[in-house]
Amino acid sequence: MTVYTPEEIEYLDRQALEALQLLRLKRVITQALATPFYKERLGGVGIKHPEDLKSLDDLKKIPFTTKDDLRDTYPYGLLAVDKKEVVRMHASSGTTGKPTVIYYGRDDLDRWTGLTYRSLKACGCDSEDVFQNMMTYGLFTGGLGLHYGAEELGMFVIPSSGGNTRRQFMLMKDFETTVVHATPSYMLHLYSQMENMGIELSDLKLEKALIGAEPHSEDLRRKIETLFGIDAYNSYGLSEMNGPSVAFECVEKSGMHLWEDAYCIEILDRDSMEPLEDGEIGELVLTNLIRHASPILRYRTKDLTRIIPGSCACGRTSRRIDRITGRTDDMLIINGVNVFPSQIEEVVMKVPEAGNNYRIVVRKKGTLDVLIVELEIGPEILSDDTRDLYALKGRLVDALKASISIKPVVELHEPGQLPVQEGKAIRVVDERGNLY
Ligand code: ADP
Ligand code: ZN
């Protein structure tokens, strides 16, 4: 078995890359077979042993894994190692309040760090850089995800986490931050607050922003670059596939290299789920080849993208995906946080005072997203004390915040005030415009 250096892996020719993928896939299948869930799924298509997989093409036999599968097996159904081997978990939000949880063993974390290290290097970061990581540290993978790769690269890491714009500016100024990691919407928010907070561009030493966790257009990237006079690089990831550094732009800014030694890519027709040609837009389906504690095979990301045909001028051989152009489900991404409308409905419908109609509106306020939940209430409560209305609003805000991790604005309406559709109700109004 050939052992490659981390640098060699980035430049393997297709044949060597695929041989490595197959080897790693078999290892991951061994892990998957240790879980009752995959044992049954794989057994159903005749895979009872890793050697039953003869080629990468056999991957296509394996049924897809969905977010619902992860939720249904919560908390430990997809754990493939002894619990004592787990050193960390992360989680992403879900429709029913139950998160989807991912576990990492020591080696899994090291392999992930290898990817984040590589991604930071690909977009030109090095040990001279001061890296301020403005993604939230916690169950969300955005914060801790890039942290260890940045340390490995020798960057000066400021784990400032999300929010607290005034403090972010103070740190940026005092420690001469050269690279930030944030959502694109937070970058715009930072810019909008500069004048207000007495910060001038010349106070900052910023050179790069790594932007991800939410969809954004090429125009928005350019805008961030022009406003700050920096380079912005797109970063794609999802907790089911570890988190950030599934795909990352290199200095060429011509699409994101999806690290194929660590993930098998499929782009499938969103209706027939048949494979598409390079260049055609479809659903991205990913298989993690490097995580042994939580193996996930053929995960339906619901993200729409395409493989960019041809090779990259940087010479790295992992194929590139284009920026995400949308999703096949109704998941909203609000300031980087995933929210399903059904989570909101569940909370709203539990309130006894709720009337018959509600609507979810997402709009931009300044540069950030605001979530507004409009709810009709029953006639009884309207005639009551206004203090009751305030209390109801407060209860709803708290319950929604607990469920979706975002503080919404709640607006209460008299019966019949919200628009009614003749056909299917339009519950979600996304006024943020064409993000893609
Ligand atoms: P993350 O921590 O990366 O936000 P989650 O699992 O919470 O991970 O959410 C993953 C989803 O976020 C992806 O499936 C995708 O819809 C969205 N996302 C992440 N990065 C990007 C990006 N660079 N561009 C567009 N959408 C993204
Ligand atoms: Zn490249």
Short mmCIF file of C-alpha atoms and ligand atoms in Angstrom, two decimals:
data_model
loop_
_atom_site.label_atom_id
_atom_site.label_comp_id
_atom_site.label_asym_id
_atom_site.label_seq_id
_atom_site.Cartn_x
_atom_site.Cartn_y
_atom_site.Cartn_z
CA MET A 1 0.00 0.00 0.00
CA THR A 2 1.42 3.36 -0.99
CA VAL A 3 1.61 5.93 1.75
CA TYR A 4 1.31 9.47 0.48
CA THR A 5 2.41 12.65 2.17
CA PRO A 6 -0.41 15.15 2.78
CA GLU A 7 0.96 17.29 -0.05
CA GLU A 8 1.14 14.39 -2.52
CA ILE A 9 -2.49 13.53 -1.88
CA GLU A 10 -3.61 16.89 -3.25
CA TYR A 11 -1.95 16.20 -6.60
CA LEU A 12 -2.66 12.49 -7.20
CA ASP A 13 -3.65 11.48 -10.70
CA ARG A 14 -7.18 10.13 -11.14
CA GLN A 15 -6.16 6.50 -11.08
CA ALA A 16 -4.20 6.81 -7.84
CA LEU A 17 -6.92 8.96 -6.31
CA GLU A 18 -9.60 6.40 -7.14
CA ALA A 19 -7.49 3.56 -5.80
CA LEU A 20 -7.13 5.47 -2.55
CA GLN A 21 -10.86 6.19 -2.49
CA LEU A 22 -11.70 2.51 -2.88
CA LEU A 23 -9.32 1.55 -0.10
CA ARG A 24 -10.76 4.14 2.23
CA LEU A 25 -14.31 3.28 1.24
CA LYS A 26 -13.77 -0.35 2.21
CA ARG A 27 -12.46 0.77 5.59
CA VAL A 28 -15.53 2.93 6.09
CA ILE A 29 -17.82 0.07 5.02
CA THR A 30 -16.22 -2.06 7.75
CA GLN A 31 -17.21 0.64 10.22
CA ALA A 32 -20.69 1.01 8.77
CA LEU A 33 -21.29 -2.73 9.07
CA ALA A 34 -20.70 -2.36 12.81
CA THR A 35 -23.94 -0.36 13.11
CA PRO A 36 -27.30 -2.18 13.01
CA PHE A 37 -28.64 0.51 10.68
CA TYR A 38 -26.06 0.05 7.94
CA LYS A 39 -25.71 -3.67 8.55
CA GLU A 40 -29.31 -4.01 7.49
CA ARG A 41 -29.11 -1.45 4.66
CA LEU A 42 -25.93 -2.88 3.21
CA GLY A 43 -27.05 -6.47 3.75
CA GLY A 44 -30.14 -5.64 1.71
CA VAL A 45 -27.96 -4.96 -1.35
CA GLY A 46 -25.65 -7.90 -0.79
CA ILE A 47 -22.81 -6.09 0.99
CA LYS A 48 -22.01 -8.14 4.06
CA HIS A 49 -18.27 -7.64 4.00
CA PRO A 50 -16.08 -4.76 2.72
CA GLU A 51 -14.65 -7.05 0.05
CA ASP A 52 -18.12 -7.40 -1.46
CA LEU A 53 -17.39 -3.96 -2.85
CA LYS A 54 -15.36 -4.67 -5.95
CA SER A 55 -15.01 -1.19 -7.41
CA LEU A 56 -16.01 2.40 -6.73
CA ASP A 57 -18.90 1.83 -9.09
CA ASP A 58 -20.42 -0.54 -6.52
CA LEU A 59 -21.03 2.50 -4.33
CA LYS A 60 -24.08 3.11 -6.51
CA LYS A 61 -25.70 -0.03 -5.11
CA ILE A 62 -25.82 1.44 -1.63
CA PRO A 63 -29.09 3.16 -0.62
CA PHE A 64 -28.95 6.88 0.16
CA THR A 65 -28.70 8.16 3.72
CA THR A 66 -30.89 11.14 4.63
CA LYS A 67 -31.13 13.63 7.47
CA ASP A 68 -34.21 11.70 8.62
CA ASP A 69 -32.12 8.53 8.95
CA LEU A 70 -29.76 10.42 11.22
CA ARG A 71 -32.63 11.72 13.30
CA ASP A 72 -34.36 8.34 13.49
CA THR A 73 -31.20 6.72 14.80
CA TYR A 74 -30.58 9.48 17.38
CA PRO A 75 -28.64 9.40 19.63
CA TYR A 76 -26.34 6.41 19.10
CA GLY A 77 -27.78 4.36 16.23
CA LEU A 78 -25.03 5.36 13.80
CA LEU A 79 -22.15 5.21 16.22
CA ALA A 80 -19.69 2.63 14.89
CA VAL A 81 -17.12 2.59 17.67
CA ASP A 82 -17.18 2.05 21.39
CA LYS A 83 -18.39 5.20 23.15
CA LYS A 84 -15.12 5.48 25.00
CA GLU A 85 -13.31 6.02 21.70
CA VAL A 86 -15.36 9.13 20.95
CA VAL A 87 -13.55 12.36 21.73
CA ARG A 88 -16.03 14.90 20.38
CA MET A 89 -19.52 15.36 18.99
CA HIS A 90 -21.07 18.05 16.85
CA ALA A 91 -24.68 18.54 15.90
CA SER A 92 -26.82 20.34 13.41
CA SER A 93 -30.41 21.50 13.82
CA GLY A 94 -33.29 19.30 12.74
CA THR A 95 -36.97 19.53 11.99
CA THR A 96 -38.25 17.84 15.10
CA GLY A 97 -36.03 19.46 17.65
CA LYS A 98 -33.83 16.36 17.69
CA PRO A 99 -30.49 17.32 16.25
CA THR A 100 -28.44 15.20 13.91
CA VAL A 101 -25.36 14.20 15.84
CA ILE A 102 -21.92 13.28 14.51
CA TYR A 103 -19.16 11.63 16.54
CA TYR A 104 -15.43 11.86 16.06
CA GLY A 105 -12.69 9.62 17.36
CA ARG A 106 -9.15 10.94 17.91
CA ASP A 107 -8.01 9.89 14.42
CA ASP A 108 -11.18 11.22 12.82
CA LEU A 109 -10.42 14.66 14.24
CA ASP A 110 -6.81 14.45 13.04
CA ARG A 111 -7.95 13.58 9.54
CA TRP A 112 -10.44 16.45 9.55
CA THR A 113 -7.69 18.79 10.76
CA GLY A 114 -5.66 17.62 7.78
CA LEU A 115 -8.42 18.86 5.49
CA THR A 116 -8.83 22.21 7.21
CA TYR A 117 -5.05 22.70 7.19
CA ARG A 118 -4.99 21.94 3.49
CA SER A 119 -7.94 24.24 2.76
CA LEU A 120 -6.38 27.20 4.56
CA LYS A 121 -3.12 26.64 2.71
CA ALA A 122 -4.92 26.37 -0.64
CA CYS A 123 -6.32 29.88 -0.28
CA GLY A 124 -2.94 31.28 0.62
CA CYS A 125 -2.94 31.35 4.44
CA ASP A 126 0.31 30.72 6.29
CA SER A 127 2.01 30.98 9.67
CA GLU A 128 2.44 34.74 9.30
CA ASP A 129 -1.33 35.18 9.43
CA VAL A 130 -3.45 36.25 12.36
CA PHE A 131 -6.68 34.31 12.05
CA GLN A 132 -9.83 35.58 13.74
CA ASN A 133 -12.45 32.89 13.70
CA MET A 134 -15.83 34.62 13.93
CA MET A 135 -17.89 31.47 13.45
CA THR A 136 -19.69 30.29 16.57
CA TYR A 137 -17.78 27.79 18.68
CA GLY A 138 -20.04 25.05 19.99
CA LEU A 139 -22.12 22.22 18.61
CA PHE A 140 -22.08 24.04 15.27
CA THR A 141 -19.01 22.91 13.34
CA GLY A 142 -18.12 26.35 11.96
CA GLY A 143 -15.99 27.47 14.91
CA LEU A 144 -14.00 24.46 16.08
CA GLY A 145 -13.87 23.10 12.53
CA LEU A 146 -11.23 25.45 11.11
CA HIS A 147 -9.61 26.10 14.46
CA TYR A 148 -7.32 23.09 14.59
CA GLY A 149 -6.22 23.31 10.96
CA ALA A 150 -5.30 26.94 11.54
CA GLU A 151 -3.20 26.02 14.57
CA GLU A 152 -1.56 23.19 12.65
CA LEU A 153 -0.61 25.72 9.98
CA GLY A 154 0.94 27.86 12.69
CA MET A 155 -1.48 30.74 12.30
CA PHE A 156 -2.01 33.02 15.31
CA VAL A 157 -5.56 31.98 16.13
CA ILE A 158 -8.07 34.27 17.83
CA PRO A 159 -11.12 32.13 18.67
CA SER A 160 -13.42 35.13 18.93
CA SER A 161 -16.53 33.09 18.02
CA GLY A 162 -19.71 34.73 16.67
CA GLY A 163 -21.33 38.06 17.52
CA ASN A 164 -20.20 40.99 19.66
CA THR A 165 -19.21 43.20 16.77
CA ARG A 166 -17.54 45.86 18.91
CA ARG A 167 -15.22 43.26 20.44
CA GLN A 168 -14.54 41.74 17.02
CA PHE A 169 -13.31 45.13 15.82
CA MET A 170 -11.22 45.66 18.91
CA LEU A 171 -9.50 42.31 18.42
CA MET A 172 -9.04 42.89 14.70
CA LYS A 173 -7.41 46.23 15.37
CA ASP A 174 -5.29 45.37 18.39
CA PHE A 175 -4.02 42.03 17.10
CA GLU A 176 -3.77 43.07 13.46
CA THR A 177 -5.97 40.29 12.14
CA THR A 178 -5.16 39.36 8.55
CA VAL A 179 -7.71 36.56 7.96
CA VAL A 180 -11.28 36.25 9.20
CA HIS A 181 -13.73 33.37 8.94
CA ALA A 182 -17.38 34.44 8.95
CA THR A 183 -20.68 34.11 7.15
CA PRO A 184 -20.99 36.46 4.19
CA SER A 185 -23.90 38.19 5.92
CA TYR A 186 -21.79 38.84 9.00
CA MET A 187 -19.06 40.35 6.82
CA LEU A 188 -21.60 42.84 5.48
CA HIS A 189 -22.82 43.50 8.99
CA LEU A 190 -19.28 44.23 10.13
CA TYR A 191 -18.88 46.69 7.31
CA SER A 192 -22.15 48.43 8.09
CA GLN A 193 -21.06 48.93 11.72
CA MET A 194 -17.61 50.33 11.03
CA GLU A 195 -18.46 53.99 10.96
CA ASN A 196 -20.74 53.68 13.94
CA MET A 197 -17.95 52.04 15.94
CA GLY A 198 -15.32 54.54 14.92
CA ILE A 199 -13.30 52.08 12.83
CA GLU A 200 -11.63 53.00 9.56
CA LEU A 201 -10.39 50.53 6.99
CA SER A 202 -6.87 51.81 7.55
CA ASP A 203 -7.13 50.68 11.21
CA LEU A 204 -7.35 47.09 9.98
CA LYS A 205 -4.76 44.83 8.41
CA LEU A 206 -7.31 42.49 6.89
CA GLU A 207 -6.26 40.61 3.76
CA LYS A 208 -8.67 37.69 3.44
CA ALA A 209 -12.12 36.54 4.46
CA LEU A 210 -13.13 32.89 4.36
CA ILE A 211 -16.86 32.96 3.86
CA GLY A 212 -19.28 30.08 4.07
CA ALA A 213 -22.10 28.28 5.89
CA GLU A 214 -24.74 30.02 3.79
CA PRO A 215 -25.51 30.55 0.11
CA HIS A 216 -24.16 33.66 -1.52
CA SER A 217 -23.63 34.90 -5.03
CA GLU A 218 -20.49 35.82 -6.93
CA ASP A 219 -21.70 39.44 -6.75
CA LEU A 220 -21.86 39.26 -2.99
CA ARG A 221 -18.32 37.91 -2.82
CA ARG A 222 -17.15 40.77 -5.03
CA LYS A 223 -18.97 43.25 -2.87
CA ILE A 224 -17.25 41.99 0.28
CA GLU A 225 -13.92 42.07 -1.52
CA THR A 226 -14.43 45.63 -2.74
CA LEU A 227 -15.79 47.01 0.52
CA PHE A 228 -12.89 45.74 2.59
CA GLY A 229 -10.23 45.70 -0.15
CA ILE A 230 -9.54 42.00 0.50
CA ASP A 231 -9.83 38.55 -1.11
CA ALA A 232 -12.82 36.41 -0.13
CA TYR A 233 -12.83 32.63 -0.52
CA ASN A 234 -15.85 30.37 -0.53
CA SER A 235 -15.91 27.55 2.01
CA TYR A 236 -18.47 24.74 1.91
CA GLY A 237 -19.21 22.14 4.53
CA LEU A 238 -21.91 20.39 6.47
CA SER A 239 -21.77 18.69 9.82
CA GLU A 240 -22.79 15.31 8.38
CA MET A 241 -19.54 15.38 6.36
CA ASN A 242 -17.49 16.71 9.34
CA GLY A 243 -18.13 20.44 8.88
CA PRO A 244 -16.09 23.08 7.06
CA SER A 245 -13.47 21.97 4.51
CA VAL A 246 -15.57 19.59 2.49
CA ALA A 247 -14.90 21.94 -0.42
CA PHE A 248 -12.80 25.09 -0.44
CA GLU A 249 -11.62 27.61 -2.98
CA CYS A 250 -7.95 27.85 -3.81
CA VAL A 251 -6.29 31.13 -4.79
CA GLU A 252 -7.65 30.73 -8.33
CA LYS A 253 -11.20 31.41 -7.04
CA SER A 254 -12.61 29.25 -9.79
CA GLY A 255 -14.87 26.92 -7.81
CA MET A 256 -14.31 24.89 -4.66
CA HIS A 257 -12.03 21.85 -4.63
CA LEU A 258 -14.06 19.06 -3.09
CA TRP A 259 -11.39 16.99 -1.34
CA GLU A 260 -11.92 13.71 -3.12
CA ASP A 261 -9.50 11.63 -1.09
CA ALA A 262 -11.88 12.30 1.83
CA TYR A 263 -15.28 12.38 0.10
CA CYS A 264 -16.84 10.57 -2.85
CA ILE A 265 -18.85 13.03 -4.94
CA GLU A 266 -21.98 12.25 -6.89
CA ILE A 267 -24.14 14.84 -8.66
CA LEU A 268 -27.54 13.33 -9.33
CA ASP A 269 -30.64 14.41 -11.15
CA ARG A 270 -32.93 15.83 -8.48
CA ASP A 271 -35.94 13.82 -9.65
CA SER A 272 -34.60 10.55 -11.05
CA MET A 273 -31.48 10.46 -8.81
CA GLU A 274 -29.55 9.27 -11.85
CA PRO A 275 -25.95 10.48 -12.33
CA LEU A 276 -25.44 13.68 -14.32
CA GLU A 277 -22.61 14.71 -16.60
CA ASP A 278 -19.96 17.12 -15.33
CA GLY A 279 -21.29 20.64 -15.70
CA GLU A 280 -24.94 19.73 -15.09
CA ILE A 281 -26.62 20.99 -11.95
CA GLY A 282 -28.08 18.42 -9.58
CA GLU A 283 -28.14 17.26 -5.98
CA LEU A 284 -24.80 16.73 -4.33
CA VAL A 285 -24.53 13.32 -2.68
CA LEU A 286 -21.48 12.67 -0.55
CA THR A 287 -19.81 9.71 1.10
CA ASN A 288 -17.39 10.37 3.92
CA LEU A 289 -14.23 8.28 3.45
CA ILE A 290 -12.31 9.34 6.52
CA ARG A 291 -14.56 9.24 9.56
CA HIS A 292 -14.73 5.95 11.41
CA ALA A 293 -16.82 6.82 14.48
CA SER A 294 -19.82 8.02 12.43
CA PRO A 295 -19.71 6.48 8.96
CA ILE A 296 -22.15 8.13 6.54
CA LEU A 297 -22.62 6.70 3.07
CA ARG A 298 -24.24 8.44 0.10
CA TYR A 299 -25.62 11.33 2.10
CA ARG A 300 -28.23 13.41 0.30
CA THR A 301 -27.06 16.94 1.06
CA LYS A 302 -30.08 18.49 -0.71
CA ASP A 303 -27.64 21.11 -1.98
CA LEU A 304 -27.72 21.89 -5.69
CA THR A 305 -24.48 22.40 -7.54
CA ARG A 306 -22.43 21.10 -10.48
CA ILE A 307 -18.97 19.78 -11.08
CA ILE A 308 -16.92 22.37 -12.92
CA PRO A 309 -15.51 20.59 -15.98
CA GLY A 310 -11.79 20.71 -16.59
CA SER A 311 -8.87 21.09 -14.26
CA CYS A 312 -7.77 23.93 -12.03
CA ALA A 313 -4.78 26.12 -12.82
CA CYS A 314 -3.41 25.41 -9.32
CA GLY A 315 -2.74 21.78 -10.29
CA ARG A 316 -4.72 20.20 -7.44
CA THR A 317 -6.54 17.21 -8.80
CA SER A 318 -9.67 17.11 -6.64
CA ARG A 319 -12.56 18.19 -8.82
CA ARG A 320 -14.25 21.52 -8.15
CA ILE A 321 -17.88 22.19 -7.39
CA ASP A 322 -19.59 25.43 -8.23
CA ARG A 323 -21.15 27.62 -5.56
CA ILE A 324 -24.37 26.15 -4.18
CA THR A 325 -27.25 27.39 -6.31
CA GLY A 326 -30.10 26.28 -4.06
CA ARG A 327 -31.56 23.40 -2.10
CA THR A 328 -34.08 20.73 -2.97
CA ASP A 329 -35.90 21.04 0.35
CA ASP A 330 -37.47 23.92 2.22
CA MET A 331 -34.64 24.45 4.68
CA LEU A 332 -33.99 28.15 5.27
CA ILE A 333 -30.54 29.38 6.14
CA ILE A 334 -30.89 32.40 8.41
CA ASN A 335 -27.64 34.12 9.33
CA GLY A 336 -25.92 30.80 8.76
CA VAL A 337 -28.30 28.77 10.94
CA ASN A 338 -30.44 26.03 9.40
CA VAL A 339 -34.15 26.37 10.07
CA PHE A 340 -36.96 24.20 8.77
CA PRO A 341 -40.39 25.90 8.56
CA SER A 342 -41.86 22.80 10.21
CA GLN A 343 -39.89 23.56 13.39
CA ILE A 344 -41.63 26.93 13.58
CA GLU A 345 -45.03 25.46 12.84
CA GLU A 346 -44.61 22.91 15.60
CA VAL A 347 -43.97 25.60 18.20
CA VAL A 348 -46.67 27.95 16.97
CA MET A 349 -49.33 25.28 16.83
CA LYS A 350 -48.71 24.25 20.44
CA VAL A 351 -49.85 27.67 21.66
CA PRO A 352 -53.51 27.46 22.75
CA GLU A 353 -54.17 31.10 21.80
CA ALA A 354 -53.03 30.50 18.19
CA GLY A 355 -55.61 31.18 15.51
CA ASN A 356 -55.81 29.55 12.12
CA ASN A 357 -53.18 31.20 10.05
CA TYR A 358 -49.50 31.99 10.31
CA ARG A 359 -46.71 33.08 8.04
CA ILE A 360 -42.93 33.05 8.17
CA VAL A 361 -41.20 36.05 6.64
CA VAL A 362 -37.46 36.34 6.20
CA ARG A 363 -36.05 39.69 5.20
CA LYS A 364 -32.87 41.66 5.32
CA LYS A 365 -32.50 44.29 8.00
CA GLY A 366 -29.38 46.16 7.13
CA THR A 367 -27.11 43.29 6.24
CA LEU A 368 -28.42 40.61 8.56
CA ASP A 369 -31.41 38.33 8.12
CA VAL A 370 -34.46 38.78 10.34
CA LEU A 371 -37.02 36.10 10.89
CA ILE A 372 -40.56 37.34 11.45
CA VAL A 373 -43.25 34.96 12.58
CA GLU A 374 -46.72 36.38 11.94
CA LEU A 375 -49.51 34.65 13.77
CA GLU A 376 -53.25 35.16 13.87
CA ILE A 377 -54.65 34.76 17.35
CA GLY A 378 -58.09 33.79 18.55
CA PRO A 379 -60.67 36.58 19.16
CA GLU A 380 -60.85 35.85 22.92
CA ILE A 381 -57.35 37.04 23.68
CA LEU A 382 -57.74 40.21 21.60
CA SER A 383 -60.31 41.61 23.96
CA ASP A 384 -58.06 40.86 26.94
CA ASP A 385 -55.55 43.04 28.64
CA THR A 386 -52.68 44.11 26.37
CA ARG A 387 -50.35 42.73 29.02
CA ASP A 388 -51.57 39.27 28.04
CA LEU A 389 -50.61 39.98 24.45
CA TYR A 390 -47.13 41.02 25.47
CA ALA A 391 -46.79 37.93 27.62
CA LEU A 392 -47.94 35.71 24.75
CA LYS A 393 -45.44 37.33 22.40
CA GLY A 394 -42.69 36.81 24.96
CA ARG A 395 -43.59 33.15 25.41
CA LEU A 396 -43.58 32.57 21.66
CA VAL A 397 -40.23 34.28 21.18
CA ASP A 398 -38.70 32.16 23.96
CA ALA A 399 -40.19 28.89 22.70
CA LEU A 400 -39.06 29.58 19.13
CA LYS A 401 -35.59 30.60 20.25
CA ALA A 402 -35.31 27.36 22.23
CA SER A 403 -36.33 25.32 19.21
CA ILE A 404 -34.49 26.99 16.33
CA SER A 405 -31.63 28.85 18.08
CA ILE A 406 -32.66 32.13 16.46
CA LYS A 407 -34.56 34.92 18.14
CA PRO A 408 -37.47 35.80 15.87
CA VAL A 409 -39.70 38.86 15.79
CA VAL A 410 -43.25 37.72 16.59
CA GLU A 411 -46.17 39.72 15.21
CA LEU A 412 -49.69 38.94 16.38
CA HIS A 413 -52.62 39.61 14.07
CA GLU A 414 -56.38 39.65 14.32
CA PRO A 415 -58.21 36.73 12.73
CA GLY A 416 -58.48 37.05 8.94
CA GLN A 417 -55.67 39.57 8.58
CA LEU A 418 -53.04 37.37 7.03
CA PRO A 419 -53.35 36.56 3.33
CA VAL A 420 -55.16 33.34 2.44
CA GLN A 421 -54.32 31.38 -0.70
CA GLU A 422 -56.86 29.49 -2.71
CA GLY A 423 -54.58 26.54 -3.19
CA LYS A 424 -51.59 25.48 -1.18
CA ALA A 425 -50.87 27.87 1.67
CA ILE A 426 -47.80 30.01 1.22
CA ARG A 427 -46.25 29.79 4.64
CA VAL A 428 -42.81 31.11 3.86
CA VAL A 429 -42.06 34.46 2.28
CA ASP A 430 -38.37 34.90 1.70
CA GLU A 431 -37.85 38.55 0.81
CA ARG A 432 -34.07 38.35 0.69
CA GLY A 433 -34.21 38.23 -3.07
CA ASN A 434 -32.25 36.00 -5.34
CA LEU A 435 -29.36 34.97 -3.18
CA TYR A 436 -27.82 32.77 -5.74
P1 ADP B 1 -22.33 24.34 8.55
O1 ADP B 1 -21.70 24.21 9.86
O2 ADP B 1 -21.34 24.24 7.42
O3 ADP B 1 -23.31 25.46 8.34
P2 ADP B 1 -24.60 22.67 8.76
O4 ADP B 1 -24.63 21.20 8.74
O5 ADP B 1 -25.20 23.43 9.89
O6 ADP B 1 -23.12 23.00 8.52
O7 ADP B 1 -25.25 23.25 7.43
C1 ADP B 1 -24.82 22.79 6.20
C2 ADP B 1 -25.56 23.46 5.08
O8 ADP B 1 -25.18 24.85 5.03
C3 ADP B 1 -25.14 22.91 3.76
O9 ADP B 1 -25.85 21.72 3.45
C4 ADP B 1 -25.49 24.06 2.83
O10 ADP B 1 -26.88 24.09 2.55
C5 ADP B 1 -25.15 25.28 3.69
N1 ADP B 1 -23.82 25.77 3.35
C6 ADP B 1 -22.66 25.55 4.00
N2 ADP B 1 -21.63 26.18 3.39
C7 ADP B 1 -22.14 26.81 2.30
C8 ADP B 1 -21.59 27.61 1.24
N3 ADP B 1 -20.32 27.94 1.18
N4 ADP B 1 -22.43 28.05 0.28
C9 ADP B 1 -23.75 27.75 0.33
N5 ADP B 1 -24.33 27.01 1.29
C10 ADP B 1 -23.53 26.54 2.27
ZN ZN B 2 -7.28 25.12 -7.57
#
